[in-house]
Short mmCIF file of C-alpha atoms in Angstrom, two decimals:
data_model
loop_
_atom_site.label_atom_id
_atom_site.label_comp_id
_atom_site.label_asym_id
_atom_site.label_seq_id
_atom_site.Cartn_x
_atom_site.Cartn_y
_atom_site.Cartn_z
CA UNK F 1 -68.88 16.64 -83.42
CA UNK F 2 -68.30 13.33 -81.39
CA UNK F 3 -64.24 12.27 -81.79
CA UNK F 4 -65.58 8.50 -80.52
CA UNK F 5 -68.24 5.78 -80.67
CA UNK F 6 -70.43 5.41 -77.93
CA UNK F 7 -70.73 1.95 -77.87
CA UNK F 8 -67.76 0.05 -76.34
CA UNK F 9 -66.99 -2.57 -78.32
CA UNK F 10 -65.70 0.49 -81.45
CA UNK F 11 -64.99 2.66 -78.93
CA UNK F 12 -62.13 0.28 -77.50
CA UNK F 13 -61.12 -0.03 -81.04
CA UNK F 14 -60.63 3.49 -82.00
CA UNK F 15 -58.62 4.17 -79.04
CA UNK F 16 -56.64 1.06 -79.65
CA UNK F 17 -56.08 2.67 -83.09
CA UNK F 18 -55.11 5.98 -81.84
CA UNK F 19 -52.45 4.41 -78.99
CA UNK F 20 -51.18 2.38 -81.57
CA UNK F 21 -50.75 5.45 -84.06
CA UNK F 22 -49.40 7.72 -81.74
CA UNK F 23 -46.95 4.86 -80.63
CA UNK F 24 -45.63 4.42 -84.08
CA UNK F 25 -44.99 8.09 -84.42
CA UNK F 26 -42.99 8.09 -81.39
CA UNK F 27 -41.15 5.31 -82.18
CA UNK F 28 -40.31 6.89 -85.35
CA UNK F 29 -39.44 9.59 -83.94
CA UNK F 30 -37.16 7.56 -81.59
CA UNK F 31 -35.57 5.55 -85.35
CA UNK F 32 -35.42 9.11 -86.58
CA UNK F 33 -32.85 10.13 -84.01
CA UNK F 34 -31.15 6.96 -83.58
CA UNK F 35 -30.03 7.32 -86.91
CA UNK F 36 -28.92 10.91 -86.79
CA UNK F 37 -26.72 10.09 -84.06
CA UNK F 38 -25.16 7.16 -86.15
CA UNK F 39 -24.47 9.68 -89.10
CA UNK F 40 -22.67 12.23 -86.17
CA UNK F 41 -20.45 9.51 -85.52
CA UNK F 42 -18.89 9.69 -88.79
CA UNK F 43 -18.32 13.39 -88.01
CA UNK F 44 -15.57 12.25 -85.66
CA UNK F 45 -12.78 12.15 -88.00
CA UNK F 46 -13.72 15.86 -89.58
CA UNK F 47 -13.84 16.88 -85.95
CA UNK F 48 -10.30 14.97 -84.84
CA UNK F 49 -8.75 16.70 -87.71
CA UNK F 50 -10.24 20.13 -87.11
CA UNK F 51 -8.60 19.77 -83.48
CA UNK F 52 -5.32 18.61 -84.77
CA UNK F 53 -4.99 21.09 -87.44
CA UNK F 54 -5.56 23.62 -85.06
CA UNK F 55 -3.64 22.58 -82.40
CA UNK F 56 -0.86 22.02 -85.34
CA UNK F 57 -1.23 25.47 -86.60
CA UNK F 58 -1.20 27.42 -83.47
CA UNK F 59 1.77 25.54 -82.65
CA UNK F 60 4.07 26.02 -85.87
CA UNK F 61 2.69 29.79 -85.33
CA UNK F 62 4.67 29.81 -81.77
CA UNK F 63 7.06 28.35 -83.44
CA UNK F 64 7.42 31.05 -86.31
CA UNK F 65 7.38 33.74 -83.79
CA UNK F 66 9.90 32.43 -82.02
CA UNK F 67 12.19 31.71 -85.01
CA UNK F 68 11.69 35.24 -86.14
CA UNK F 69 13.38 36.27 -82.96
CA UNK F 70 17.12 34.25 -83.96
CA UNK F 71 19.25 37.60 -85.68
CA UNK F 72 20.10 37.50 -88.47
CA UNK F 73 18.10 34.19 -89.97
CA UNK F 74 14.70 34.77 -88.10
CA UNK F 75 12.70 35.93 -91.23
CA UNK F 76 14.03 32.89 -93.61
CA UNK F 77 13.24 30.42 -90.66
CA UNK F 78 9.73 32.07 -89.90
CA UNK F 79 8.55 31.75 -93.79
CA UNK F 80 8.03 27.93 -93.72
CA UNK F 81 6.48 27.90 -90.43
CA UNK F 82 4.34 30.31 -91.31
CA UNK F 83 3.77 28.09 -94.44
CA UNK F 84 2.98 24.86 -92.59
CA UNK F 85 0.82 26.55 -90.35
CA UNK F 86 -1.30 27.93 -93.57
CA UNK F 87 -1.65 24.05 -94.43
CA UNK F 88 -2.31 22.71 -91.27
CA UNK F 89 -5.25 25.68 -91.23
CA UNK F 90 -6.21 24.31 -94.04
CA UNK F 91 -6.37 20.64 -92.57
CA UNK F 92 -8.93 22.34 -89.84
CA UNK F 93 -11.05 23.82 -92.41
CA UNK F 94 -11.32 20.56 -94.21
CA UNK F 95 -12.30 18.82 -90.97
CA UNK F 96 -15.09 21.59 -90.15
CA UNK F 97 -16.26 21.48 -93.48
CA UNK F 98 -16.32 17.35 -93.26
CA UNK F 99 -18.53 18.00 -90.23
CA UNK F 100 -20.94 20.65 -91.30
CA UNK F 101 -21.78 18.22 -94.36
CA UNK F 102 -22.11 15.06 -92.31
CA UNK F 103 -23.96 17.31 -89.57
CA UNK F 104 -26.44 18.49 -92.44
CA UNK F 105 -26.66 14.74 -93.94
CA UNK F 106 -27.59 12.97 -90.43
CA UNK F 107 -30.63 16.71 -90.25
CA UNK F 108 -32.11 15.79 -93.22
CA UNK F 109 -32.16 12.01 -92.86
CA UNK F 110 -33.65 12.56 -89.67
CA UNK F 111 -36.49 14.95 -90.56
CA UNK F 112 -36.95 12.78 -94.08
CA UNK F 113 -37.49 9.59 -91.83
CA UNK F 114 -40.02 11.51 -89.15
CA UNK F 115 -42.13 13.14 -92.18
CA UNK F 116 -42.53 9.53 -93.92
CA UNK F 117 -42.71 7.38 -91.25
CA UNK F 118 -45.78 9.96 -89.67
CA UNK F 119 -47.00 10.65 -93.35
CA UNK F 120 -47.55 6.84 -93.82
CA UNK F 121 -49.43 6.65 -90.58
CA UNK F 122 -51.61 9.63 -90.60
CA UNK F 123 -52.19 7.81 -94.38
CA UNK F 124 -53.12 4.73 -92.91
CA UNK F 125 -55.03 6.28 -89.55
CA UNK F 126 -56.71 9.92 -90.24
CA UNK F 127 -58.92 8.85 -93.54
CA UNK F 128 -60.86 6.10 -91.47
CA UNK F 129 -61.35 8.33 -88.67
CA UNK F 130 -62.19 11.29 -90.48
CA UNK F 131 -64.76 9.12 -92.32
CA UNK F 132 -66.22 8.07 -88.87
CA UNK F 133 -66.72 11.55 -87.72
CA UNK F 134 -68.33 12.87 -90.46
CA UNK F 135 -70.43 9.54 -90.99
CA UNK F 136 -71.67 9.94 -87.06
CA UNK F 137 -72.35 13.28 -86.90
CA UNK F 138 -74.49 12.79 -90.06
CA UNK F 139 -75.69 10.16 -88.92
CA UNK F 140 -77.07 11.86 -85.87
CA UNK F 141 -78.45 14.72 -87.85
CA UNK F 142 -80.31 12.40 -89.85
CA UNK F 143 -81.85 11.02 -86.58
CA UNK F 144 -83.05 14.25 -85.35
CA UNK F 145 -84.53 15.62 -88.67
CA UNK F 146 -88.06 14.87 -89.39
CA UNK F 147 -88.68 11.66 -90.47
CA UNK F 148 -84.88 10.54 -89.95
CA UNK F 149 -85.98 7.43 -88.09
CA UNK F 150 -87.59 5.87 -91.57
CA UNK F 151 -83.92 6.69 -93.48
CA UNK F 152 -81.83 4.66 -90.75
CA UNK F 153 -84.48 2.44 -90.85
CA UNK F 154 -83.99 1.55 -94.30
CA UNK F 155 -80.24 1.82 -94.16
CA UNK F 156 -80.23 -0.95 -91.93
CA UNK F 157 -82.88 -3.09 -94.35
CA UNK F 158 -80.02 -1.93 -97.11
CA UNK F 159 -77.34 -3.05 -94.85
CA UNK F 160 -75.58 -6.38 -93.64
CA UNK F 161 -78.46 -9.02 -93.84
CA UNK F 162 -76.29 -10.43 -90.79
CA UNK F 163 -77.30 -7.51 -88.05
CA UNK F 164 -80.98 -7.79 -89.04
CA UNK F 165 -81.33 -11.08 -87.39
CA UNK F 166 -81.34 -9.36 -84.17
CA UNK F 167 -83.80 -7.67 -85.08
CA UNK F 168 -87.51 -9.24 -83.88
CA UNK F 169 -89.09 -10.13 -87.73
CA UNK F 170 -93.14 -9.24 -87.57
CA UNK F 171 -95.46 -11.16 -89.71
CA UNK F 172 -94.67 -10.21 -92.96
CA UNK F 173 -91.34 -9.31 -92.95
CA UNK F 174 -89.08 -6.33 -91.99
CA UNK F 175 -89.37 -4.71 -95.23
CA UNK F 176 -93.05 -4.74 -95.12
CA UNK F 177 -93.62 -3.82 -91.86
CA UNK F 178 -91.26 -0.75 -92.66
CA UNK F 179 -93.10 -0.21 -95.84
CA UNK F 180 -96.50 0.03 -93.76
CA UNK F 181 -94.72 2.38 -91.59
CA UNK F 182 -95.15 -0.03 -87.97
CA UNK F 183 -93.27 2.44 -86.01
CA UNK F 184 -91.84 -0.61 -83.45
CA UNK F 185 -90.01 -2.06 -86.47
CA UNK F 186 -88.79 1.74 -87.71
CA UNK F 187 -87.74 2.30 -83.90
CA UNK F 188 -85.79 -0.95 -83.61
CA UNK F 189 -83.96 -0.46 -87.10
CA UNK F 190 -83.39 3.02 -86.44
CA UNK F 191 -81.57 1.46 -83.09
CA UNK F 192 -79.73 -0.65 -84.91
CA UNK F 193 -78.26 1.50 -87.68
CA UNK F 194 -77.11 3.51 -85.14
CA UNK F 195 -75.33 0.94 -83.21
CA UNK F 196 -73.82 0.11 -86.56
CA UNK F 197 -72.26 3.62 -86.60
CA UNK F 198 -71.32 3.37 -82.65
CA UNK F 199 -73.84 5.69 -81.54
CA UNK F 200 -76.59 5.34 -79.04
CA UNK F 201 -80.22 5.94 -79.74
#
């Protein structure tokens, strides 16, 4: 199995094709992650108020403990402490839980951008040279069977009428000539069908 042409000329092209593919995967790649950092950034607030509420918690907790210390009051002045620092728990929860969804937002926008953005160009890029692998390696099977040379032969009288002017034209005709089975004609179609698939004789 032969991944690319032997002549040049397609040869350049398909690794033109593939550079240019692999580029475009990379740069989406590059989009996809641009964009999930742009989505953390919105995380900043859920993360600001995770730290205060914590910070606000543990504090009105020192501060509860230390109330419940005063005789005789120190229960009655520890109870809304101790409530305040429930709500300002609850103030860090809401802040991790605002950051955990944005967090699992900016993942999935990220992976949804690299599968579509490679999907589309594996779309546009495999299918053509998938085609051209199976069409060479035919191609060259053809050539090698028993009278192979006759079949490219004709598939370059069936082809362009364009490439068949390079082609020297016996008395006669190219179709005739092929028809009478002039082997120099058969030879030099054979050539060229194969140079229309990028392969060498």
């Amino acid at each position: 199995m032969r991944l690319y042409a032997q002549t040049p000329a397609r040869r350049s092209r398909q690794v033109v094709a593939d550079l240019i593919a692999v580029a475009l995967i990379a740069a989406a790649v590059k989009f996809a992650l641009v964009v999930h950092h742009a989505i953390m950034l919105l995380a900043e607030p859920g993360r600001e108020a995770q730290s205060a509420g914590n910070s606000l918690s543990s504090g009105l907790d020192d501060a509860g403990d230390a109330a419940s210390k005063v005789p005789l009051v120190g229960d009655t002045l520890k109870k809304p402490l101790r409530s305040a620092a429930d709500a300002a728990t609850g103030l860090s929860d809401a802040g991790q839980s605002l950051e955990d969804l944005v967090g699992r937002v900016a993942l999935l926008a990220a992976i949804a951008l690299i599968v579509l953005s490679v999907a589309f160009v594996l779309v546009l890029w495999l299918p053509p040279r998938v085609r051209w692998i199976r069409r060479s390696t035919t191609t060259r099977r053809l050539l090698d069977a028993p009278g192979g040379a006759d079949l490219l032969a004709l598939r370059a009288l069936t082809g362009p009428q364009r490439a068949l002017m390079a082609v020297p034209t016996p008395p006669g005709g190219l179709a005739d000539a092929w028809r009478r089975g002039d082997q120099r004609v058969i030879a030099d179609l054979s050539r060229l069908s194969l140079r229309q698939a990028g392969l060498r004789p």
